[in-house]
Amino acid sequence: MSTFVTSGFVLRASGFRQNDRLYTLFTERRGKVEAVAISSRKILSKLSPHLVPFAKLELMIASGRRYDKIAGATVQQFFLKPPYHLPTAMLGTSILEITDALTVASEPEQKIFANLEVHLAQLKYLSYKSEGWRLKARSLLGRYIYKLLKITGLAIQVTRCSSCQGELAEPVIFSFKEHSFFHQQCLAKQPNIFTLNNEDLSYLHALASFAEPPDKELPQALLAFLIDYVQGQAGRAIYTLKVLRSIL
């Protein structure tokens, strides 16, 4: 049985057999992997206290026939510690769930790992006592979503109309059916569309170029569009995003 050591993050955990847990991890060396932590549901488990969310872990993973096994785990760095501020924890959980939904197993991607680490690290700087928490959280989530879409090849072209190829200018329509942006006059009336104004477009252009976003909050309507787009790409509803939508 071969083993490897890697840094990684816990994306998800679920009960598995009587005393075990099945963990979905995003690792630096192997990308997304599923691995079983034997006896981790027991009170005296040595592994369970280290397999926590919102932390960068050092993992020793042993290859198995059906599932890999977690042979060891230690925390390298905490990005959030209990007791959690519930909305901030929900934001962090959304980042983990989005990563799980938009990635496939056993495809290493250093940029995804780095993007995950950078944005999780920013959670601890979100002061929930500040009136600006909601605006900063909205911006953090929007940046993370678009960068992940870009890395995974799921981002949409945001500079030209898909029909006439002219430069996009307000009003602009995104068609979920056509999976593209159009000038309003270039698209026949249809359901499942989203209309963007110039403020939305300028923010989307900044996200697409990885530039610093405009010196203003991420428009709430644009965040709602990104959330709908992510769920469409994932092919399922993402529960934490539905909750965050009501908070942000």
GROMACS .gro file of C-alpha atoms in nm:
model
  248
    1MET     CA    1   0.000   0.000   0.000
    2SER     CA    2   0.161   0.328  -0.115
    3THR     CA    3   0.134   0.647   0.086
    4PHE     CA    4   0.192   1.013   0.012
    5VAL     CA    5   0.214   1.330   0.222
    6THR     CA    6   0.048   1.649   0.108
    7SER     CA    7  -0.108   1.972   0.229
    8GLY     CA    8  -0.485   1.986   0.198
    9PHE     CA    9  -0.822   2.120   0.310
   10VAL     CA   10  -1.134   1.940   0.425
   11LEU     CA   11  -1.418   2.017   0.184
   12ARG     CA   12  -1.679   1.783   0.328
   13ALA     CA   13  -1.723   1.501   0.580
   14SER     CA   14  -1.994   1.238   0.616
   15GLY     CA   15  -2.062   0.931   0.824
   16PHE     CA   16  -1.924   0.610   0.678
   17ARG     CA   17  -1.985   0.269   0.829
   18GLN     CA   18  -2.033   0.248   1.204
   19ASN     CA   19  -1.727   0.428   1.340
   20ASP     CA   20  -1.564   0.589   1.035
   21ARG     CA   21  -1.599   0.910   0.838
   22LEU     CA   22  -1.553   0.969   0.466
   23TYR     CA   23  -1.371   1.296   0.395
   24THR     CA   24  -1.361   1.487   0.069
   25LEU     CA   25  -1.028   1.671   0.063
   26PHE     CA   26  -0.866   1.913  -0.178
   27THR     CA   27  -0.495   1.839  -0.171
   28GLU     CA   28  -0.195   2.016  -0.315
   29ARG     CA   29  -0.047   1.705  -0.478
   30ARG     CA   30  -0.350   1.505  -0.593
   31GLY     CA   31  -0.634   1.755  -0.624
   32LYS     CA   32  -0.967   1.635  -0.488
   33VAL     CA   33  -0.961   1.297  -0.316
   34GLU     CA   34  -1.198   1.096  -0.101
   35ALA     CA   35  -1.043   0.919   0.194
   36VAL     CA   36  -1.172   0.729   0.496
   37ALA     CA   37  -1.062   0.815   0.850
   38ILE     CA   38  -1.089   0.487   1.039
   39SER     CA   39  -1.258   0.510   1.382
   40SER     CA   40  -1.283   0.889   1.354
   41ARG     CA   41  -1.638   0.886   1.496
   42LYS     CA   42  -1.515   0.740   1.822
   43ILE     CA   43  -1.477   0.978   2.117
   44LEU     CA   44  -1.108   0.896   2.165
   45SER     CA   45  -1.017   0.927   1.796
   46LYS     CA   46  -0.672   1.078   1.742
   47LEU     CA   47  -0.748   1.185   1.384
   48SER     CA   48  -1.084   1.357   1.425
   49PRO     CA   49  -0.963   1.668   1.618
   50HIS     CA   50  -0.722   1.748   1.333
   51LEU     CA   51  -0.961   1.697   1.041
   52VAL     CA   52  -1.133   2.034   1.077
   53PRO     CA   53  -1.268   2.285   0.823
   54PHE     CA   54  -1.111   2.627   0.765
   55ALA     CA   55  -0.758   2.496   0.830
   56LYS     CA   56  -0.462   2.398   0.616
   57LEU     CA   57  -0.363   2.042   0.705
   58GLU     CA   58  -0.065   1.817   0.652
   59LEU     CA   59  -0.208   1.481   0.551
   60MET     CA   60  -0.064   1.134   0.513
   61ILE     CA   61  -0.286   0.935   0.278
   62ALA     CA   62  -0.259   0.564   0.201
   63SER     CA   63  -0.392   0.438  -0.132
   64GLY     CA   64  -0.672   0.184  -0.111
   65ARG     CA   65  -0.877  -0.028  -0.350
   66ARG     CA   66  -1.205   0.158  -0.322
   67TYR     CA   67  -1.120   0.450  -0.095
   68ASP     CA   68  -0.791   0.596   0.018
   69LYS     CA   69  -0.730   0.602   0.393
   70ILE     CA   70  -0.614   0.894   0.606
   71ALA     CA   71  -0.312   0.763   0.796
   72GLY     CA   72  -0.224   1.090   0.969
   73ALA     CA   73  -0.328   1.454   0.993
   74THR     CA   74  -0.193   1.764   1.165
   75VAL     CA   75  -0.307   2.125   1.146
   76GLN     CA   76  -0.054   2.354   0.977
   77GLN     CA   77  -0.258   2.673   1.003
   78PHE     CA   78  -0.602   2.773   1.131
   79PHE     CA   79  -0.795   3.032   0.929
   80LEU     CA   80  -1.099   3.028   1.160
   81LYS     CA   81  -1.125   2.893   1.511
   82PRO     CA   82  -1.431   2.815   1.726
   83PRO     CA   83  -1.643   2.969   1.854
   84TYR     CA   84  -1.743   3.064   1.500
   85HIS     CA   85  -1.927   3.377   1.397
   86LEU     CA   86  -2.209   3.194   1.218
   87PRO     CA   87  -2.233   3.413   0.903
   88THR     CA   88  -1.852   3.404   0.857
   89ALA     CA   89  -1.852   3.027   0.906
   90MET     CA   90  -2.133   3.002   0.649
   91LEU     CA   91  -1.924   3.207   0.405
   92GLY     CA   92  -1.626   2.977   0.456
   93THR     CA   93  -1.844   2.669   0.417
   94SER     CA   94  -1.980   2.810   0.090
   95ILE     CA   95  -1.626   2.846  -0.043
   96LEU     CA   96  -1.557   2.481   0.044
   97GLU     CA   97  -1.886   2.361  -0.104
   98ILE     CA   98  -1.838   2.557  -0.427
   99THR     CA   99  -1.491   2.404  -0.466
  100ASP     CA  100  -1.635   2.057  -0.415
  101ALA     CA  101  -1.916   2.119  -0.663
  102LEU     CA  102  -1.697   2.257  -0.945
  103THR     CA  103  -1.400   2.018  -0.929
  104VAL     CA  104  -1.354   1.654  -1.018
  105ALA     CA  105  -1.153   1.391  -0.836
  106SER     CA  106  -0.786   1.315  -0.899
  107GLU     CA  107  -0.707   1.618  -1.115
  108PRO     CA  108  -0.430   1.818  -0.943
  109GLU     CA  109  -0.452   2.192  -1.000
  110GLN     CA  110  -0.213   2.415  -0.808
  111LYS     CA  111  -0.410   2.728  -0.895
  112ILE     CA  112  -0.728   2.591  -0.737
  113PHE     CA  113  -0.538   2.498  -0.421
  114ALA     CA  114  -0.373   2.841  -0.404
  115ASN     CA  115  -0.704   3.020  -0.471
  116LEU     CA  116  -0.868   2.823  -0.191
  117GLU     CA  117  -0.586   2.899   0.052
  118VAL     CA  118  -0.576   3.272  -0.027
  119HIS     CA  119  -0.949   3.325   0.020
  120LEU     CA  120  -0.986   3.108   0.330
  121ALA     CA  121  -0.698   3.304   0.484
  122GLN     CA  122  -0.900   3.625   0.442
  123LEU     CA  123  -1.186   3.495   0.657
  124LYS     CA  124  -1.006   3.579   0.980
  125TYR     CA  125  -0.981   3.945   0.876
  126LEU     CA  126  -1.358   3.981   0.841
  127SER     CA  127  -1.456   4.159   1.159
  128TYR     CA  128  -1.816   4.067   1.234
  129LYS     CA  129  -1.835   4.362   1.472
  130SER     CA  130  -1.785   4.600   1.182
  131GLU     CA  131  -2.075   4.749   0.987
  132GLY     CA  132  -1.881   4.671   0.669
  133TRP     CA  133  -1.882   4.294   0.726
  134ARG     CA  134  -2.159   4.227   0.474
  135LEU     CA  135  -1.993   4.429   0.197
  136LYS     CA  136  -1.651   4.271   0.251
  137ALA     CA  137  -1.801   3.923   0.266
  138ARG     CA  138  -1.995   3.983  -0.055
  139SER     CA  139  -1.679   4.098  -0.233
  140LEU     CA  140  -1.475   3.803  -0.102
  141LEU     CA  141  -1.733   3.551  -0.222
  142GLY     CA  142  -1.766   3.716  -0.563
  143ARG     CA  143  -1.389   3.718  -0.619
  144TYR     CA  144  -1.356   3.356  -0.514
  145ILE     CA  145  -1.637   3.238  -0.740
  146TYR     CA  146  -1.508   3.412  -1.050
  147LYS     CA  147  -1.146   3.309  -1.001
  148LEU     CA  148  -1.250   2.947  -0.958
  149LEU     CA  149  -1.467   2.968  -1.271
  150LYS     CA  150  -1.170   3.113  -1.459
  151ILE     CA  151  -0.927   2.843  -1.344
  152THR     CA  152  -1.167   2.558  -1.421
  153GLY     CA  153  -1.249   2.694  -1.767
  154LEU     CA  154  -1.613   2.766  -1.677
  155ALA     CA  155  -1.593   3.145  -1.690
  156ILE     CA  156  -1.793   3.327  -1.954
  157GLN     CA  157  -1.662   3.577  -2.208
  158VAL     CA  158  -1.761   3.920  -2.075
  159THR     CA  159  -1.635   4.169  -2.333
  160ARG     CA  160  -1.828   4.105  -2.657
  161CYS     CA  161  -2.181   4.025  -2.765
  162SER     CA  162  -2.212   3.661  -2.866
  163SER     CA  163  -2.429   3.757  -3.164
  164CYS     CA  164  -2.283   4.071  -3.325
  165GLN     CA  165  -1.938   4.050  -3.156
  166GLY     CA  166  -1.962   4.417  -3.070
  167GLU     CA  167  -1.825   4.546  -2.741
  168LEU     CA  168  -2.076   4.498  -2.463
  169ALA     CA  169  -2.255   4.810  -2.342
  170GLU     CA  170  -2.561   4.865  -2.127
  171PRO     CA  171  -2.816   4.715  -2.136
  172VAL     CA  172  -2.662   4.368  -2.158
  173ILE     CA  173  -2.848   4.038  -2.131
  174PHE     CA  174  -2.706   3.707  -2.015
  175SER     CA  175  -2.897   3.408  -2.149
  176PHE     CA  176  -2.874   3.097  -1.933
  177LYS     CA  177  -3.008   2.903  -2.234
  178GLU     CA  178  -2.738   3.030  -2.473
  179HIS     CA  179  -2.473   3.052  -2.200
  180SER     CA  180  -2.358   3.389  -2.336
  181PHE     CA  181  -2.392   3.767  -2.310
  182PHE     CA  182  -2.588   3.965  -2.570
  183HIS     CA  183  -2.687   4.321  -2.643
  184GLN     CA  184  -3.054   4.356  -2.566
  185GLN     CA  185  -3.140   4.412  -2.932
  186CYS     CA  186  -2.944   4.103  -3.041
  187LEU     CA  187  -3.145   3.852  -2.841
  188ALA     CA  188  -3.503   3.745  -2.903
  189LYS     CA  189  -3.724   3.745  -2.596
  190GLN     CA  190  -3.683   3.431  -2.387
  191PRO     CA  191  -3.705   3.320  -2.024
  192ASN     CA  192  -3.407   3.258  -1.796
  193ILE     CA  193  -3.215   3.576  -1.863
  194PHE     CA  194  -3.030   3.823  -1.642
  195THR     CA  195  -2.992   4.193  -1.724
  196LEU     CA  196  -2.669   4.375  -1.635
  197ASN     CA  197  -2.613   4.749  -1.611
  198ASN     CA  198  -2.280   4.930  -1.653
  199GLU     CA  199  -2.201   4.897  -1.282
  200ASP     CA  200  -2.242   4.520  -1.303
  201LEU     CA  201  -2.032   4.504  -1.621
  202SER     CA  202  -1.743   4.710  -1.480
  203TYR     CA  203  -1.727   4.489  -1.172
  204LEU     CA  204  -1.746   4.173  -1.384
  205HIS     CA  205  -1.465   4.299  -1.608
  206ALA     CA  206  -1.248   4.357  -1.301
  207LEU     CA  207  -1.317   4.007  -1.174
  208ALA     CA  208  -1.247   3.858  -1.518
  209SER     CA  209  -0.909   4.032  -1.545
  210PHE     CA  210  -0.811   3.945  -1.184
  211ALA     CA  211  -0.769   4.320  -1.134
  212GLU     CA  212  -0.861   4.495  -0.813
  213PRO     CA  213  -1.239   4.538  -0.807
  214PRO     CA  214  -1.380   4.890  -0.834
  215ASP     CA  215  -1.365   5.091  -0.512
  216LYS     CA  216  -1.723   5.007  -0.425
  217GLU     CA  217  -1.928   4.713  -0.310
  218LEU     CA  218  -2.005   4.416  -0.529
  219PRO     CA  219  -2.360   4.478  -0.654
  220GLN     CA  220  -2.603   4.242  -0.483
  221ALA     CA  221  -2.776   4.160  -0.811
  222LEU     CA  222  -2.441   4.062  -0.967
  223LEU     CA  223  -2.362   3.834  -0.673
  224ALA     CA  224  -2.704   3.672  -0.716
  225PHE     CA  225  -2.622   3.614  -1.084
  226LEU     CA  226  -2.286   3.453  -1.000
  227ILE     CA  227  -2.455   3.227  -0.744
  228ASP     CA  228  -2.717   3.118  -1.000
  229TYR     CA  229  -2.442   3.058  -1.256
  230VAL     CA  230  -2.237   2.844  -1.016
  231GLN     CA  231  -2.540   2.634  -0.925
  232GLY     CA  232  -2.616   2.590  -1.295
  233GLN     CA  233  -2.261   2.468  -1.360
  234ALA     CA  234  -2.276   2.239  -1.057
  235GLY     CA  235  -2.607   2.094  -1.173
  236ARG     CA  236  -2.755   2.121  -0.826
  237ALA     CA  237  -2.852   2.366  -0.557
  238ILE     CA  238  -2.578   2.460  -0.312
  239TYR     CA  239  -2.746   2.492   0.026
  240THR     CA  240  -2.497   2.728   0.192
  241LEU     CA  241  -2.520   2.968  -0.103
  242LYS     CA  242  -2.899   2.977  -0.065
  243VAL     CA  243  -2.856   3.072   0.300
  244LEU     CA  244  -2.584   3.330   0.225
  245ARG     CA  245  -2.802   3.491  -0.038
  246SER     CA  246  -3.045   3.593   0.235
  247ILE     CA  247  -2.762   3.718   0.460
  248LEU     CA  248  -2.564   3.915   0.202
   0.00000   0.00000   0.00000
